[in-house]
Coordinates of C-alpha atoms in Angstrom, one line a residue:
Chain A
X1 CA -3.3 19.5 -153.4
X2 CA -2.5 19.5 -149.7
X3 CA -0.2 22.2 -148.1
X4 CA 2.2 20.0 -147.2
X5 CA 4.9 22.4 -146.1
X6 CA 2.3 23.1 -142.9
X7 CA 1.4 19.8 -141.9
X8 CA 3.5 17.9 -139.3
X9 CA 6.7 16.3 -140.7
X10 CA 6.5 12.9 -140.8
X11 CA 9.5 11.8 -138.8
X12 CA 10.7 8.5 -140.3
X13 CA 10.3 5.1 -138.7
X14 CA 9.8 5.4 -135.4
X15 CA 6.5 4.1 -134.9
X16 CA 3.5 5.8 -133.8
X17 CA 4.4 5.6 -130.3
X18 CA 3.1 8.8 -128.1
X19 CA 7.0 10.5 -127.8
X20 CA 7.0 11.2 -131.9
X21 CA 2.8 11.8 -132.5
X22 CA 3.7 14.9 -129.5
X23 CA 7.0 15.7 -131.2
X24 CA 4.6 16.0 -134.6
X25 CA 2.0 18.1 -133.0
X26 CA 4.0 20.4 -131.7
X27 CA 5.9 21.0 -134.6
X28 CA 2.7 22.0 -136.4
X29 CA 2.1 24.6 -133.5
X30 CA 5.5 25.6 -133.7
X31 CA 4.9 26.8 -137.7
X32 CA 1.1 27.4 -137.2
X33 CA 1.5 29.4 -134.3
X34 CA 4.6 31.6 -135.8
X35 CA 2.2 34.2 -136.8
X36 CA 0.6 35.3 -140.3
X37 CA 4.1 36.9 -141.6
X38 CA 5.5 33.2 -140.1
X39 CA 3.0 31.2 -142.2
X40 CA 3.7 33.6 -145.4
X41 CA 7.2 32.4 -145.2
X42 CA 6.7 28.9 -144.8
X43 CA 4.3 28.8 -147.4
X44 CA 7.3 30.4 -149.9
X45 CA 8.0 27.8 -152.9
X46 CA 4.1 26.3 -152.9
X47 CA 2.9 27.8 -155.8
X48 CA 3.5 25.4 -157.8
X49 CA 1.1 23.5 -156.0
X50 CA -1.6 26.2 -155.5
X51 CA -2.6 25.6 -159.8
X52 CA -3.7 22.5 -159.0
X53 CA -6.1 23.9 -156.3
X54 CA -9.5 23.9 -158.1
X55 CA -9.2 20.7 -160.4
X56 CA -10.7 17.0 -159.1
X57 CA -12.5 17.2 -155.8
X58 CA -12.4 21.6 -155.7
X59 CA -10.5 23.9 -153.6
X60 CA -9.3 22.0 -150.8
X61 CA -9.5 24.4 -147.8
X62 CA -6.5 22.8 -146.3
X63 CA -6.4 21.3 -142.7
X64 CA -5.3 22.8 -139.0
X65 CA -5.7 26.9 -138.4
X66 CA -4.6 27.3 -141.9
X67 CA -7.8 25.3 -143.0
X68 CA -10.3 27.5 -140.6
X69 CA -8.7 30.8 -142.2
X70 CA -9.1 29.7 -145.4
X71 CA -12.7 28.6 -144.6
X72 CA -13.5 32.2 -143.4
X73 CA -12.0 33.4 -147.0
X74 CA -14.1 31.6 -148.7
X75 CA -16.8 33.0 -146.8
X76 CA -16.3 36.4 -146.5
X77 CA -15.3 35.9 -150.5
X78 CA -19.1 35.0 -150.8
X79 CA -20.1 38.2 -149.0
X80 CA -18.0 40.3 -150.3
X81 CA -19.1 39.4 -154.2
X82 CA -23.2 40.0 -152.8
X83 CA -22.9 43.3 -151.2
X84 CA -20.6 44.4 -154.2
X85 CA -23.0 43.4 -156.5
X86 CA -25.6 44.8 -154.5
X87 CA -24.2 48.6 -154.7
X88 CA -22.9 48.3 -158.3
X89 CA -26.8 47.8 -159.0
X90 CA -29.1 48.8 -155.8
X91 CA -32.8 48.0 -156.1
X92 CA -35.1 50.2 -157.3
X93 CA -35.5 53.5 -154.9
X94 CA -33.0 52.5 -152.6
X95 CA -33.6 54.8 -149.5
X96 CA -30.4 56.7 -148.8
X97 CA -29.9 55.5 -145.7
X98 CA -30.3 52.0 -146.5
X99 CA -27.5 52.8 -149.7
X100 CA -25.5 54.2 -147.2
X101 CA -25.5 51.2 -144.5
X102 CA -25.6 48.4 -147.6
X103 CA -22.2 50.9 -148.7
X104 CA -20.2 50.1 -145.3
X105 CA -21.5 46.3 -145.2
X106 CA -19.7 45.9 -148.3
X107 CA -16.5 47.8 -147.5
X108 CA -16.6 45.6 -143.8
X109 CA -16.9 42.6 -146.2
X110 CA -14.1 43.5 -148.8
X111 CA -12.1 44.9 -145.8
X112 CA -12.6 41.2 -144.2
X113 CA -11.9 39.0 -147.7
X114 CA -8.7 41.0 -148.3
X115 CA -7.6 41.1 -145.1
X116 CA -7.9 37.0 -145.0
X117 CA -5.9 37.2 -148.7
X118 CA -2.9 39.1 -146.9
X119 CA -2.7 37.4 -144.1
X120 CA -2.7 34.0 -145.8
X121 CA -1.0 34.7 -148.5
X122 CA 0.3 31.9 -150.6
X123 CA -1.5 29.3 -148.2
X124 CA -4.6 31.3 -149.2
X125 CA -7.3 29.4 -151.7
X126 CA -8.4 31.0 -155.3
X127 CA -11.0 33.6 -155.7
X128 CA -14.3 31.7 -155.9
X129 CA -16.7 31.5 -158.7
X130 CA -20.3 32.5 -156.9
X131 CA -23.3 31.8 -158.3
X132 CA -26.3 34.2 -157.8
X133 CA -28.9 33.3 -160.2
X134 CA -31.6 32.8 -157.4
X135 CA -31.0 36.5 -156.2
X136 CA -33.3 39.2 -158.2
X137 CA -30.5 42.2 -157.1
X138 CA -33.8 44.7 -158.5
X139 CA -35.5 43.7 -155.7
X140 CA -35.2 45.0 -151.9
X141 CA -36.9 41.4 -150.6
X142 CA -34.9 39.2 -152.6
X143 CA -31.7 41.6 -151.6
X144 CA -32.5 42.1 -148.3
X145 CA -33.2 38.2 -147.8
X146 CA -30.3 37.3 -148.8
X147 CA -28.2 39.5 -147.1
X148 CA -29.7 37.9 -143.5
X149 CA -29.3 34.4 -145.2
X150 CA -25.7 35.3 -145.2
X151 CA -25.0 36.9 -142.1
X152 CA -27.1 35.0 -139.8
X153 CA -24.4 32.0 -141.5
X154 CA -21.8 34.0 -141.1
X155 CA -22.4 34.3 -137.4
X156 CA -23.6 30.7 -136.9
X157 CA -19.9 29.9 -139.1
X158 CA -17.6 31.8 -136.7
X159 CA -19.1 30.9 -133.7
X160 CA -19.1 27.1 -134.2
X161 CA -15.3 27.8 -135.9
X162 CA -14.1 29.3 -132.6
X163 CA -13.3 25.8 -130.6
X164 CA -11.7 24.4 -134.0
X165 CA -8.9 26.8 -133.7
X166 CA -5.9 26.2 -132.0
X167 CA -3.8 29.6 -131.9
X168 CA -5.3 32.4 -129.5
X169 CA -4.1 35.2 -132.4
X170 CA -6.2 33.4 -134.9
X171 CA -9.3 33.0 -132.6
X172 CA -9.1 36.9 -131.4
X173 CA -9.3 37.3 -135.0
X174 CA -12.3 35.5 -135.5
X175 CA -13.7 37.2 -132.8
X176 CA -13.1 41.1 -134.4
X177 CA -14.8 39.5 -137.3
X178 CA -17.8 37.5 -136.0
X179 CA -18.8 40.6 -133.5
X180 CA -19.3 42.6 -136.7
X181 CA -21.0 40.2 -138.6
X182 CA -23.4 39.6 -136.1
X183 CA -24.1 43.8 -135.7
X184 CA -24.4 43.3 -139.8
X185 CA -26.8 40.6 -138.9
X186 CA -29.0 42.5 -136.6
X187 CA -29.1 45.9 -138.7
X188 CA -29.9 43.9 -141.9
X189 CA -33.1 42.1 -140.0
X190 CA -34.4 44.7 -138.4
X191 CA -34.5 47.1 -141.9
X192 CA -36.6 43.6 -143.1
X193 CA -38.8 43.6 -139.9
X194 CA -38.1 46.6 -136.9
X195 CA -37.1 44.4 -134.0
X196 CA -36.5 40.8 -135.4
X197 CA -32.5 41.9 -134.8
X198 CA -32.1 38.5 -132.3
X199 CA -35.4 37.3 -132.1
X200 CA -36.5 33.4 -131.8
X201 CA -35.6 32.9 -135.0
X202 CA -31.8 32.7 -133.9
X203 CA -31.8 33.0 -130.6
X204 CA -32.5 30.1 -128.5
X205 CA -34.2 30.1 -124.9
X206 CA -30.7 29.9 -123.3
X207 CA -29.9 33.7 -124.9
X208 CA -27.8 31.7 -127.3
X209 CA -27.0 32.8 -131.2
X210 CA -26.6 29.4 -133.2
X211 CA -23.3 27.7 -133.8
X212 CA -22.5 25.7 -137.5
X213 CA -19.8 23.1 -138.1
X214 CA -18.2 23.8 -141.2
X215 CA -20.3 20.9 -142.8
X216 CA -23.5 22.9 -142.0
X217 CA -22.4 25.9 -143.4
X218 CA -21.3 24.8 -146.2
X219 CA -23.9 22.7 -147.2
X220 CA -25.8 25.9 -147.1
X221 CA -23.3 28.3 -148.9
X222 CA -22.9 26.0 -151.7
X223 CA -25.8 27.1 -153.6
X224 CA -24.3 30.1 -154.1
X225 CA -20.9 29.3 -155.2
X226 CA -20.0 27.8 -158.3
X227 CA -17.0 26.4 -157.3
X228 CA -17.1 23.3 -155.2
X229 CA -15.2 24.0 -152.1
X230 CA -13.0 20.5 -150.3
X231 CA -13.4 20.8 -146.6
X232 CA -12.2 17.2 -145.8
X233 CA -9.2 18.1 -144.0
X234 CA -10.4 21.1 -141.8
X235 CA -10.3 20.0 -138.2
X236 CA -13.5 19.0 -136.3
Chain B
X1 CA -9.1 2.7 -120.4
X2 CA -6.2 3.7 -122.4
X3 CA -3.9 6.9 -121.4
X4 CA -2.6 7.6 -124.8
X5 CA -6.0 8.3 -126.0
X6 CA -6.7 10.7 -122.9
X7 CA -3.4 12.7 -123.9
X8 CA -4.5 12.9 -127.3
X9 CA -8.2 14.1 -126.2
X10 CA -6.4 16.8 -124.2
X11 CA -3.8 17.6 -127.0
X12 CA -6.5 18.7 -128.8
X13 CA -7.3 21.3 -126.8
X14 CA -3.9 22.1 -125.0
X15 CA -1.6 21.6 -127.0
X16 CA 0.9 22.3 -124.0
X17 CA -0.3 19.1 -121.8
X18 CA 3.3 17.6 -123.0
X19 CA 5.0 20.5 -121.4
X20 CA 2.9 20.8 -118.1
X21 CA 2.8 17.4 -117.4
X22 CA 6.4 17.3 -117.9
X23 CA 9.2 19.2 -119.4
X24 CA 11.5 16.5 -119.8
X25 CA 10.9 14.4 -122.4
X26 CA 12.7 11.3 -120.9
X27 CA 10.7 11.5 -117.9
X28 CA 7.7 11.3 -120.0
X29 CA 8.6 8.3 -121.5
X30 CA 10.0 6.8 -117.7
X31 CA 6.0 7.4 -116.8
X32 CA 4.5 5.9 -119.7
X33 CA 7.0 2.4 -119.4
X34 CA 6.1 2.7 -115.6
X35 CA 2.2 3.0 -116.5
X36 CA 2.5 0.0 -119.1
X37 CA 3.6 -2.3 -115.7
X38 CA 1.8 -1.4 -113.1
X39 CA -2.2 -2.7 -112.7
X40 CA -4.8 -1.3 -115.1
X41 CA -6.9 0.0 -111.9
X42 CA -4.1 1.8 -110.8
X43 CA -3.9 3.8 -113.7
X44 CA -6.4 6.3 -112.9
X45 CA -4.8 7.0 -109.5
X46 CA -1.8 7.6 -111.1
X47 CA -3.5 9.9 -113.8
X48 CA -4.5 12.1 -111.5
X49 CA -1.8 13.0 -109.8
X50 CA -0.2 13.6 -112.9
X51 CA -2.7 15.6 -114.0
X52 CA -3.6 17.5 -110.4
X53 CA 0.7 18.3 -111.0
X54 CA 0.1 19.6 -114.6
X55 CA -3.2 21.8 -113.8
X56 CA -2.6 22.6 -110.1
X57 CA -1.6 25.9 -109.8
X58 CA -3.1 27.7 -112.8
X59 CA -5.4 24.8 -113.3
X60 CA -8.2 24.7 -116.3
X61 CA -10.9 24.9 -113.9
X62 CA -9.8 28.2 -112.0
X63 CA -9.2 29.7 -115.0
X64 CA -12.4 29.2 -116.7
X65 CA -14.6 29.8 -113.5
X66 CA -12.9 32.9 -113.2
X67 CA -14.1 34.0 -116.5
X68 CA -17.6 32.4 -116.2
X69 CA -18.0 34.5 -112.8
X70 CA -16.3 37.4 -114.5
X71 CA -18.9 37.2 -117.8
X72 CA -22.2 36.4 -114.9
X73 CA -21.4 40.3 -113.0
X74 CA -21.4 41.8 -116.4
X75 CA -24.8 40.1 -117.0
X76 CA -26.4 40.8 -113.8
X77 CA -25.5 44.3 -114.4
X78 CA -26.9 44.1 -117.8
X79 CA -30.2 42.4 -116.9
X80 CA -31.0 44.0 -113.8
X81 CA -30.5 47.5 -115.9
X82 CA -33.3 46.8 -118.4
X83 CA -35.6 45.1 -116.1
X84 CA -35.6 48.6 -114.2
X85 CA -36.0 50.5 -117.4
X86 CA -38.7 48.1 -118.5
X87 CA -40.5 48.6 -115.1
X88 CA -39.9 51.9 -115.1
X89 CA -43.7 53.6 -116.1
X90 CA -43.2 56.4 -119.0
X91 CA -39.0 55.6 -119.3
X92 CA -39.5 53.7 -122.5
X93 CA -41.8 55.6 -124.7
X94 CA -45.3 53.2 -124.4
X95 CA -46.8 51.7 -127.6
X96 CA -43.5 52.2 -129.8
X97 CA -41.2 49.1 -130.7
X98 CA -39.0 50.2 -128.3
X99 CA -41.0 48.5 -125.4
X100 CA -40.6 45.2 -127.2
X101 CA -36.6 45.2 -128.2
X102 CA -35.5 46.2 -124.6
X103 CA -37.8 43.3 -123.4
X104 CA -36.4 40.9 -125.2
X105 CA -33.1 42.3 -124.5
X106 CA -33.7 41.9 -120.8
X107 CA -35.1 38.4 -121.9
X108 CA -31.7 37.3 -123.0
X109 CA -29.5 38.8 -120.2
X110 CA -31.6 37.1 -117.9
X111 CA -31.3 33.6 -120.1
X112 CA -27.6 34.3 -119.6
X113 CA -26.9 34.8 -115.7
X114 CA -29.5 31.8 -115.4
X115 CA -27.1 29.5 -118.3
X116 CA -23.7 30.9 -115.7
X117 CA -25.1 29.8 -113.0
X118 CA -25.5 26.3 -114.1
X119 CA -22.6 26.3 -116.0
X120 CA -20.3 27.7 -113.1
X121 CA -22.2 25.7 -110.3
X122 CA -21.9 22.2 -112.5
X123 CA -18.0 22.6 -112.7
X124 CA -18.3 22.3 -108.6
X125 CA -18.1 26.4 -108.2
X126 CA -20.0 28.8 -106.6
X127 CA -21.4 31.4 -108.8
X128 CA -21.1 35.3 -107.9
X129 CA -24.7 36.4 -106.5
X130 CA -25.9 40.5 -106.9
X131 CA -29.0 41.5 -106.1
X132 CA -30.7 45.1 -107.9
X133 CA -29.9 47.0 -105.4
X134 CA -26.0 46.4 -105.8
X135 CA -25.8 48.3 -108.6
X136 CA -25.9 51.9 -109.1
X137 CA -26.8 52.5 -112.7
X138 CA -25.9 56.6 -112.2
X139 CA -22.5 55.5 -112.0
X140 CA -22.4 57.9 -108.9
X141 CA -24.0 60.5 -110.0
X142 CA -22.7 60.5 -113.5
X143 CA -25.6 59.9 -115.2
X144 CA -28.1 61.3 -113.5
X145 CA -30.9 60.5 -115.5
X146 CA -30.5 57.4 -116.1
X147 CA -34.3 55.9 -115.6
X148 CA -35.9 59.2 -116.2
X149 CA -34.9 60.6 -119.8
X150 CA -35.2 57.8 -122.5
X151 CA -32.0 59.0 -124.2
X152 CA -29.7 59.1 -121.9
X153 CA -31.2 55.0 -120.7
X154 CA -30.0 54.0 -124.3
X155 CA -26.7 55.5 -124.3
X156 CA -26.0 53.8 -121.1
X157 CA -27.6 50.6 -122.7
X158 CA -24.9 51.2 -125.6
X159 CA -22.2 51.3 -123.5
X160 CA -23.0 48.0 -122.1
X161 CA -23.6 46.2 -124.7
X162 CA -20.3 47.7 -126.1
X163 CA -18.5 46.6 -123.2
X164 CA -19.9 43.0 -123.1
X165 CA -19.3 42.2 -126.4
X166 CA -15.4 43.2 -125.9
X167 CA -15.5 41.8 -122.7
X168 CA -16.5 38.5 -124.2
X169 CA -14.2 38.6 -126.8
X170 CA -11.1 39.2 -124.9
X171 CA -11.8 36.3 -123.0
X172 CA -12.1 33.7 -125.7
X173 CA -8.4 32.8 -125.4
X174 CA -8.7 32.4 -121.9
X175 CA -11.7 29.1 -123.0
X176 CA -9.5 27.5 -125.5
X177 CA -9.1 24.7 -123.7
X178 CA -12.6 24.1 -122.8
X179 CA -14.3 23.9 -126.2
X180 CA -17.3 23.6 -125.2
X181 CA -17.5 26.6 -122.6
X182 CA -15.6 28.9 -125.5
X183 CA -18.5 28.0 -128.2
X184 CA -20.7 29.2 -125.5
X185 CA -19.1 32.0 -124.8
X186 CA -18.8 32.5 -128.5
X187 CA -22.6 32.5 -129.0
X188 CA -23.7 34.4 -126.3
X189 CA -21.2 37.1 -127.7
X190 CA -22.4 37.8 -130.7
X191 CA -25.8 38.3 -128.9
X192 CA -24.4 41.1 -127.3
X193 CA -23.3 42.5 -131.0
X194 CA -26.8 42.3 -132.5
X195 CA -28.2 43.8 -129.0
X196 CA -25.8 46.7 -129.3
X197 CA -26.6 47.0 -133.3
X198 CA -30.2 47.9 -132.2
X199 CA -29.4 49.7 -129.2
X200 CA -27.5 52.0 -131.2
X201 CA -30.1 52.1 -134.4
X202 CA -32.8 53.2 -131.6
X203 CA -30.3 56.4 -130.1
X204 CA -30.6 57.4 -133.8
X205 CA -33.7 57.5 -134.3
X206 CA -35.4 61.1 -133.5
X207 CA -37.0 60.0 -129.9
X208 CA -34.2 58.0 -129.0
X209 CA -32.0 61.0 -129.1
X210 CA -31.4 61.5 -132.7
X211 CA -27.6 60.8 -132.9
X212 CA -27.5 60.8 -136.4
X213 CA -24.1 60.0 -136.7
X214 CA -24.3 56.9 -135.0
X215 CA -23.9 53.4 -137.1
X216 CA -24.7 49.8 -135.9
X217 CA -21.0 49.5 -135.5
X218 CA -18.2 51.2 -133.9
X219 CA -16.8 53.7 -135.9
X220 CA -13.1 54.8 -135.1
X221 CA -13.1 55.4 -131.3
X222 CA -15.5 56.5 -128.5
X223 CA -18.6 57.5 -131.6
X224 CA -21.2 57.4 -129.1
X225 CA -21.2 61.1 -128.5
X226 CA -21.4 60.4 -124.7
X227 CA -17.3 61.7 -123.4
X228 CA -17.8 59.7 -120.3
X229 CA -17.7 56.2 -121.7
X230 CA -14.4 56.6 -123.1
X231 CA -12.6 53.7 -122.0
X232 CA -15.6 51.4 -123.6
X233 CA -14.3 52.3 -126.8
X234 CA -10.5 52.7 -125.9
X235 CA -8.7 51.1 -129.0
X236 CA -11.3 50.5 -131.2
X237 CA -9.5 52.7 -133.4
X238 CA -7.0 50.5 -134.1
X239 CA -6.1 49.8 -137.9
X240 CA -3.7 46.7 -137.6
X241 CA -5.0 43.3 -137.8
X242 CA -2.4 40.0 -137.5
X243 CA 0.4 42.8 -138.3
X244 CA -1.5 44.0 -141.9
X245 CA -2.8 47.7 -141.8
X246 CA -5.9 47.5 -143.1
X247 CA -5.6 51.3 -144.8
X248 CA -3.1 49.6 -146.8
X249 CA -5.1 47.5 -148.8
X250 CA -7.1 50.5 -149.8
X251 CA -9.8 51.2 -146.9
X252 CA -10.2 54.1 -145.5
X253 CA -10.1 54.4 -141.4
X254 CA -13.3 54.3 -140.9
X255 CA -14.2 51.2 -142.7
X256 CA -11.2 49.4 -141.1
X257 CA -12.0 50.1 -137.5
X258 CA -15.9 49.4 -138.1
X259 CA -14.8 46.3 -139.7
X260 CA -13.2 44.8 -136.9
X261 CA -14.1 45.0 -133.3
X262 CA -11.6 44.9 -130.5
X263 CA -11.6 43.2 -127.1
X264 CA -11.3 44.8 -123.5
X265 CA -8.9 42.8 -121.1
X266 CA -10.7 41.7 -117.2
X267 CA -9.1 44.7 -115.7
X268 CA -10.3 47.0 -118.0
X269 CA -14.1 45.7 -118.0
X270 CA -13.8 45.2 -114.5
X271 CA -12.9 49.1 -114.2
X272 CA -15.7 50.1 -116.4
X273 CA -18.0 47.8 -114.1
X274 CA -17.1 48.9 -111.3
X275 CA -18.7 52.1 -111.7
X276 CA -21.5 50.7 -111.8
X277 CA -21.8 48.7 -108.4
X278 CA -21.8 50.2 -105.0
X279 CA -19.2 48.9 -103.0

């Protein structure tokens, strides 16, 4: 089911000529830029709809900022399920320390999926069904492995996100976010290997981290979650 | 060539093109019936004085070499200060990882002035030019010991890295409509994070300076134990994200402000920076 409430009104018969498709757009930026508390509102009265959500082609992420949000939900819903997993059953002789950093990873992570539930709010997907039957959670490689599998995406996700974003709140946002995914990133490496935190690996010869579409990322995700996720309408 | 298309490239990434090129929504559509009569070879003359009126004063391009310039200073200052550290014989204890991490560190802050410069000199504009010798890395006197005790060359390194990555990240909306300069931007930011993730994992350890407190990420405000780089961290304590508290959906403080990092306008990285370079 589309969120139709947030997608431009169609203004009736009056062509396709360049006065009404700029009358449209900015009527989307008008809702989509009203702010999270804005966007709550708008979405008021879709529930109905939101049932309907993970039947025929999965959850369809939606389309606009709205989609991009909901895209980082589903995400950060991913991480959020592995680190919480990872602490409710830490491998055997977990060093302190590394229960103590694995700890505030997952409490980032949680902070991040509930903080994209709030803001969303009824525009906001389901709760995903992951699927971690290739992860051995007894054992620090398999853990450990994971975890940079994840935030090495996570950082390639936001970063190639950024430009696919058209309101400046929603892209500061992204940026609190991605900045502490990418420290997750480096810390997570380097207890697998001292000093692969940015090394060739990710980094290109420009000094560059990597950049996903949505595609890419998700392609790569989907392993891990059960649920098939429906980015057709996310912008590109 | 066709000059609806070219307004709907650009609405994509400024959605206010409408409104700069015109306010009026009847002139718009006087210049569109006047563009459908007059000679296909004398659209693009006509395009860009439209679009020379829409952009002029606060144009794209000024804005975006500003920051480009703006982000180069900050990584001059960077890479200069760990290729002194790295030539600096017994600084960075010899034979640990540490000699490693800051040179590839000083790797990537050189990649990035050399990827500004090409960037700022292919959109027609001269890129900012500092030699070492331009900076003063004891921030007059403040930090004394900056190349000759190992601990106090990482906390400055922190502080840095701090910066850039909020420095970067308050810019973003200032690239939104040049999409490919903002994923740039993007990925050369979260560079800094993983830098600064190190940086602060080495101050922990014992030789380093053994600040045990210290986390990969920013805890509340100014965590890194050093009083004098205040404003670095200067509102990283904040709990309220897109107008939700994030205490209030059960996290404590310190989780919420780790969990998000905050950005640093121009001025304020310009201030912090300019402590740095003699003038």
């Amino acid at each position: 089911m589309k969120n139709s409430l947030i997608e431009p009104q169609e203004i009736p018969s009056q062509g396709n000529d360049i006065l009404t498709a700029s009358f449209k757009r900015r009527s989307f930026l008008q809702y989509a830029g009203a702010g999270l508390a804005g966007v709550a509102l708008i979405a008021a009265g879709c529930k109905k709809e939101q049932v309907s959500h993970d039947m025929g082609e999965g959850v369809d992420l939606g389309s606009g900022d709205i989609g991009i949000l909901n895209y980082a939900y589903a995400l950060e819903q991913l991480e959020a399920a592995f680190y919480a997993a990872v602490i409710q059953s830490p491998y055997a002789n977990m060093p302190a320390n590394e229960l103590a950093l694995l700890t505030d990873i997952r409490d980032h992570e949680l902070a991040h999926r509930e903080f994209f539930k709030a803001a969303l709010s009824s525009k906001a997907i389901p709760a995903l069904e992951v699927n971690f039957s290739s992860i051995n959670f007894s054992s620090r490689d398999s853990v450990l492995g994971t975890a940079k599998v994840f935030e090495d995406l996570g950082v390639s996700a936001y970063n190639g996100a950024g430009k696919l974003i058209q309101s400046k709140e929603y892209l500061l946002l992204a940026g609190k976010i991605v900045s502490v995914e990418a420290r997750h990133a480096a810390l997570i490496r380097d207890l697998l290997e001292n000093g692969s935190f940015a090394n060739s690996e990710v980094i290109d010869m420009n000094g560059l981290d990597k950049a996903r579409t949505p595609k890419e990322v998700l392609t790569m995700a989907q392993s891990f979650i059960k649920t098939t996720i429906n980015a057709s309408s996310l912008p590109s | 060539m066709n000059i609806v298309n070219i307004l709907e490239e650009i609405e994509k990434v400024d959605a206010e093109v409408y409104e700069r090129l015109n306010p009026r929504r009847a002139a718009m559509k006087q210049f569109f019936n006047f563009g459908s009569k007059v000679a296909v070879a004398a659209v693009p003359l006509a395009l860009g004085s439209m679009f020379k009126k829409a952009y002029g004063q606060t144009g794209t391009a000024v804005a975006v070499e500003e920051v480009l310039n703006f982000a180069l200073t900050l990584e001059y200052l960077e890479y200069y200060f760990y290729q002194q550290g790295a030539a600096t014989a017994g600084l960075i204890p010899a034979g640990s990882p540490a000699v490693g991490a800051i040179n590839t560190i000083r790797d990537h802050e050189q990649a990035h002035v050399n990827l500004l410069k090409t960037a700022i000199t292919g959109l027609g504009k001269t890129p900012v030019s500092f030699t070492a010798g331009q900076f003063d890395y004891t921030a007059k006197g403040t930090f004394p010991t900056v190349f000759s005790n190992y601990p106090t060359f990482l906390a400055v390194a922190q502080a840095f890295e701090d910066t850039g990555v909020r420095a970067y990240k308050g810019q973003a909306g200032n690239l939104v409509g040049t999409p490919g300069v903002l994923q740039t931007a993007l990925q050369i930011h979260s560079v800094e994070a993983r830098h600064a993730s190190h940086i602060r994992q080495m101050r922990k350890a014992p030789a380093g300076g053994g600040v045990s407190a210290l986390k990969p990420w920013i805890t509340g405000a100014n965590d890194s134990g050093v009083p004098q780089v205040d404003p670095v961290y200067k509102g990283e304590d904040n709990l309220i994200q897109g107008g939700v508290n994030i205490t209030s959906l059960g996290f404590s403080s310190n989780a919420a402000t780790e969990a998000f990092d905050e950005p640093l306008t121009m001025a304020e990285v310009n201030a912090i920076a300019g402590l740095f370079i003699r003038k």
